[in-house]
Amino acid sequence: GDSVTQMEGPVTLSEEAFLTINCTYTATGYPSLFWYVQYPGEGLQLLLKATKADDKGSNKGFEATYRKETTSFHLEKGSVQVSDSAVYFCALYNTDKLIFGTGTRLQVFP
Amino acid sequence: DTAVSQTPKYLVTQMGNDKSIKCEQNLGHDTMYWYKQDSKKFLKIMFSYNNKELIINETVPNRFSPKSPDKAHLNLHINSLELGDSAVYFCASSSVTGSYYEQYFGPGTRLTVT
């Protein structure tokens, strides 16, 4: 079945460092891809999305590009802030279901 | 205004009890979901309702019974609670006129079974 694999965390960075969180997927057909973010004590929020190959999703300084050839959707940010500390979930939508990765915790220190 | 709300936020109960979690959305969406997030943050869909009809029912024990009285509400009733039911349960909603995948999540209900 369809699945999403994310790098294990936690990812610990200093403020203004460059962030990459890797995500790869396995799916039949042409899924849509997403990054969701969960801040402490809150529900998930959609961060960005890409619906077809080579699309780049972006929001709040975060970016991810839908790479069909490598089945990847890595999340990047050029300069992280303490307020970016959260759990980040990569997800795909296919056959009526959102399937999530296991989440990657990001901790940013001043 | 809260878009997707859940009650209660925290629920502590003993094994064998029956409990309910309520969810309401004021977004005008026609599809609602229940997810379970375990202690390792793994998030998995349990149920999905579209216009009060069940459309997704993952492999969930039949002790869990969702009920949708109308499009804006989706409740989750759990019978004979077990230790393994301890988790955070999230409600979500989406709209067929928008995008099924753009789901809006509630704040979660942390269920602890002792």
Short mmCIF file of C-alpha atoms in Angstrom, two decimals:
data_model
loop_
_atom_site.label_atom_id
_atom_site.label_comp_id
_atom_site.label_asym_id
_atom_site.label_seq_id
_atom_site.Cartn_x
_atom_site.Cartn_y
_atom_site.Cartn_z
CA GLY A 1 0.00 0.00 0.00
CA ASP A 2 0.86 3.66 -0.12
CA SER A 3 3.32 4.93 2.49
CA VAL A 4 5.41 7.91 3.53
CA THR A 5 8.86 7.73 5.09
CA GLN A 6 10.39 10.64 6.97
CA MET A 7 13.74 11.10 8.59
CA GLU A 8 13.70 10.39 12.29
CA GLY A 9 14.10 13.26 14.65
CA PRO A 10 14.62 15.19 16.60
CA VAL A 11 16.34 17.68 14.38
CA THR A 12 18.13 20.22 16.56
CA LEU A 13 19.29 23.50 15.03
CA SER A 14 20.45 26.92 16.07
CA GLU A 15 18.43 29.92 14.99
CA GLU A 16 19.14 31.03 11.39
CA ALA A 17 20.47 27.61 10.40
CA PHE A 18 19.38 25.87 7.19
CA LEU A 19 16.74 23.17 7.55
CA THR A 20 16.14 20.05 5.51
CA ILE A 21 13.69 17.34 6.52
CA ASN A 22 13.69 14.41 4.12
CA CYS A 23 10.52 12.74 2.93
CA THR A 24 10.06 9.94 0.41
CA TYR A 25 6.89 8.19 -0.62
CA THR A 26 5.56 5.03 -2.22
CA ALA A 27 2.28 5.29 -4.08
CA THR A 28 0.37 4.03 -7.05
CA GLY A 29 -0.76 6.62 -9.55
CA TYR A 30 -0.16 10.32 -9.00
CA PRO A 31 -0.63 11.37 -5.40
CA SER A 32 -0.72 14.91 -4.08
CA LEU A 33 1.93 15.70 -1.47
CA PHE A 34 1.82 17.84 1.66
CA TRP A 35 3.64 19.06 4.67
CA TYR A 36 1.62 19.57 7.83
CA VAL A 37 2.95 21.18 11.02
CA GLN A 38 1.87 20.50 14.60
CA TYR A 39 2.81 23.08 17.21
CA PRO A 40 2.88 21.96 20.85
CA GLY A 41 -0.58 21.26 22.18
CA GLU A 42 -2.31 22.00 18.88
CA GLY A 43 -3.80 20.15 15.93
CA LEU A 44 -2.12 19.80 12.57
CA GLN A 45 -2.05 22.70 10.13
CA LEU A 46 -1.43 22.47 6.41
CA LEU A 47 1.95 24.12 5.73
CA LEU A 48 2.32 23.61 1.98
CA LYS A 49 1.26 21.36 -0.84
CA ALA A 50 2.14 20.21 -4.37
CA THR A 51 -0.30 18.39 -6.60
CA LYS A 52 1.85 17.30 -9.54
CA ALA A 53 5.42 16.50 -10.49
CA ASP A 54 7.88 19.42 -10.39
CA ASP A 55 5.43 21.63 -8.48
CA LYS A 56 7.02 23.63 -5.68
CA GLY A 57 4.94 24.32 -2.60
CA SER A 58 5.94 27.24 -0.41
CA ASN A 59 4.67 29.03 2.68
CA LYS A 60 6.21 31.02 5.55
CA GLY A 61 9.70 30.58 4.11
CA PHE A 62 9.36 26.79 3.83
CA GLU A 63 9.62 25.09 0.43
CA ALA A 64 9.28 21.59 -0.96
CA THR A 65 9.46 20.33 -4.55
CA TYR A 66 7.54 17.30 -5.83
CA ARG A 67 10.20 15.05 -7.37
CA LYS A 68 8.59 12.14 -9.16
CA GLU A 69 11.88 10.65 -10.35
CA THR A 70 13.14 10.27 -6.78
CA THR A 71 9.67 9.98 -5.17
CA SER A 72 10.66 12.70 -2.72
CA PHE A 73 9.22 15.86 -1.21
CA HIS A 74 11.91 17.25 1.07
CA LEU A 75 11.10 20.25 3.25
CA GLU A 76 13.59 23.13 3.35
CA LYS A 77 13.92 26.51 5.00
CA GLY A 78 16.84 28.83 4.61
CA SER A 79 16.84 30.34 8.10
CA VAL A 80 14.87 28.76 10.92
CA GLN A 81 13.48 30.60 13.93
CA VAL A 82 12.75 29.44 17.46
CA SER A 83 9.06 29.75 16.60
CA ASP A 84 9.47 27.02 13.94
CA SER A 85 9.95 24.43 16.69
CA ALA A 86 7.21 21.88 16.06
CA VAL A 87 6.57 18.43 14.64
CA TYR A 88 6.47 18.30 10.84
CA PHE A 89 4.49 15.63 8.99
CA CYS A 90 4.90 14.71 5.36
CA ALA A 91 1.73 13.28 3.82
CA LEU A 92 0.28 12.07 0.56
CA TYR A 93 -3.29 12.00 -0.69
CA ASN A 94 -4.30 9.06 -2.82
CA THR A 95 -7.44 6.93 -3.16
CA ASP A 96 -9.50 9.11 -0.82
CA LYS A 97 -7.05 8.99 2.09
CA LEU A 98 -4.41 11.20 3.61
CA ILE A 99 -1.47 9.04 4.64
CA PHE A 100 1.01 10.56 7.05
CA GLY A 101 4.64 9.92 7.77
CA THR A 102 5.71 9.40 11.37
CA GLY A 103 6.57 13.07 11.91
CA THR A 104 9.89 14.79 12.56
CA ARG A 105 10.36 16.96 15.61
CA LEU A 106 12.30 20.17 14.99
CA GLN A 107 13.88 21.97 17.92
CA VAL A 108 15.40 25.39 17.27
CA PHE A 109 17.53 27.01 19.95
CA PRO A 110 18.43 30.72 20.17
CA ASP B 1 -14.04 31.58 15.96
CA THR B 2 -12.81 28.04 16.23
CA ALA B 3 -13.07 26.23 12.90
CA VAL B 4 -12.92 22.65 14.22
CA SER B 5 -13.58 22.14 17.90
CA GLN B 6 -13.42 19.03 20.06
CA THR B 7 -14.63 18.28 23.55
CA PRO B 8 -13.27 17.36 25.93
CA LYS B 9 -9.64 18.39 25.55
CA TYR B 10 -8.51 15.88 28.14
CA LEU B 11 -10.20 12.67 29.20
CA VAL B 12 -8.92 10.38 31.94
CA THR B 13 -10.89 7.24 32.59
CA GLN B 14 -10.55 3.65 33.78
CA MET B 15 -10.41 0.49 31.77
CA GLY B 16 -13.80 -0.91 30.89
CA ASN B 17 -15.60 2.44 30.86
CA ASP B 18 -17.50 3.88 27.90
CA LYS B 19 -16.72 7.42 26.76
CA SER B 20 -17.55 9.83 23.94
CA ILE B 21 -15.64 12.59 22.21
CA LYS B 22 -17.49 15.27 20.31
CA CYS B 23 -16.42 17.22 17.24
CA GLU B 24 -17.99 20.20 15.54
CA GLN B 25 -16.89 22.21 12.53
CA ASN B 26 -18.24 25.59 11.44
CA LEU B 27 -16.51 25.67 8.05
CA GLY B 28 -19.46 24.36 6.07
CA HIS B 29 -17.44 21.28 5.08
CA ASP B 30 -19.15 18.08 4.02
CA THR B 31 -16.52 15.54 5.05
CA MET B 32 -15.25 14.83 8.56
CA TYR B 33 -12.61 12.46 9.90
CA TRP B 34 -11.29 10.88 13.06
CA TYR B 35 -7.56 10.24 13.43
CA LYS B 36 -5.63 8.54 16.20
CA GLN B 37 -2.16 9.74 17.15
CA ASP B 38 -0.18 7.36 19.30
CA SER B 39 2.56 8.13 21.80
CA LYS B 40 5.18 8.15 19.04
CA LYS B 41 3.21 10.79 17.13
CA PHE B 42 2.16 8.35 14.42
CA LEU B 43 -1.11 9.59 12.93
CA LYS B 44 -3.57 7.21 11.36
CA ILE B 45 -7.05 7.69 9.95
CA MET B 46 -9.84 5.80 11.67
CA PHE B 47 -13.07 6.95 10.02
CA SER B 48 -14.34 9.37 7.43
CA TYR B 49 -17.89 10.62 6.91
CA ASN B 50 -19.25 12.47 3.89
CA ASN B 51 -22.69 14.07 4.27
CA LYS B 52 -23.36 11.89 7.31
CA GLU B 53 -22.43 8.70 5.47
CA LEU B 54 -19.48 6.51 6.43
CA ILE B 55 -16.98 6.37 3.57
CA ILE B 56 -13.76 5.22 5.23
CA ASN B 57 -13.58 2.68 8.00
CA GLU B 58 -10.07 1.52 8.66
CA THR B 59 -9.26 -1.57 10.66
CA VAL B 60 -10.58 -0.26 13.94
CA PRO B 61 -12.04 -2.42 16.74
CA ASN B 62 -15.82 -2.36 16.72
CA ARG B 63 -15.67 -0.89 20.23
CA PHE B 64 -15.22 2.39 18.36
CA SER B 65 -18.42 3.73 16.85
CA PRO B 66 -18.58 7.06 15.04
CA LYS B 67 -21.86 8.90 14.72
CA SER B 68 -22.66 11.88 12.54
CA PRO B 69 -25.97 13.52 13.47
CA ASP B 70 -25.46 16.19 10.80
CA LYS B 71 -22.77 17.46 8.45
CA ALA B 72 -21.25 19.72 11.09
CA HIS B 73 -20.83 17.09 13.80
CA LEU B 74 -18.96 13.82 14.10
CA ASN B 75 -18.81 12.10 17.47
CA LEU B 76 -16.74 9.13 18.52
CA HIS B 77 -18.02 6.68 21.10
CA ILE B 78 -15.69 4.12 22.60
CA ASN B 79 -16.97 1.12 24.54
CA SER B 80 -15.04 -1.00 27.04
CA LEU B 81 -11.96 1.19 27.01
CA GLU B 82 -8.56 -0.53 27.03
CA LEU B 83 -5.10 0.69 27.98
CA GLY B 84 -4.07 0.66 24.31
CA ASP B 85 -6.77 3.22 23.51
CA SER B 86 -4.70 5.89 25.25
CA ALA B 87 -3.78 8.37 22.53
CA VAL B 88 -4.63 11.77 21.15
CA TYR B 89 -7.69 11.71 18.92
CA PHE B 90 -8.01 14.37 16.25
CA CYS B 91 -11.09 15.37 14.35
CA ALA B 92 -10.68 16.97 10.92
CA SER B 93 -12.87 18.26 8.12
CA SER B 94 -12.58 19.05 4.43
CA SER B 95 -14.78 20.08 1.53
CA VAL B 96 -15.41 18.37 -1.79
CA THR B 97 -15.80 21.78 -3.38
CA GLY B 98 -12.37 22.71 -2.11
CA SER B 99 -9.87 19.92 -1.73
CA TYR B 100 -10.38 16.67 0.10
CA TYR B 101 -6.73 16.75 1.06
CA GLU B 102 -6.81 20.22 2.60
CA GLN B 103 -8.02 19.00 5.92
CA TYR B 104 -8.55 21.25 8.90
CA PHE B 105 -7.76 19.67 12.23
CA GLY B 106 -9.19 20.20 15.67
CA PRO B 107 -6.94 20.70 18.71
CA GLY B 108 -7.16 17.05 19.74
CA THR B 109 -8.52 15.10 22.70
CA ARG B 110 -5.94 13.42 24.88
CA LEU B 111 -7.44 10.19 26.19
CA THR B 112 -5.71 8.44 29.06
CA VAL B 113 -6.97 5.04 30.14
CA THR B 114 -5.76 3.83 33.51
#
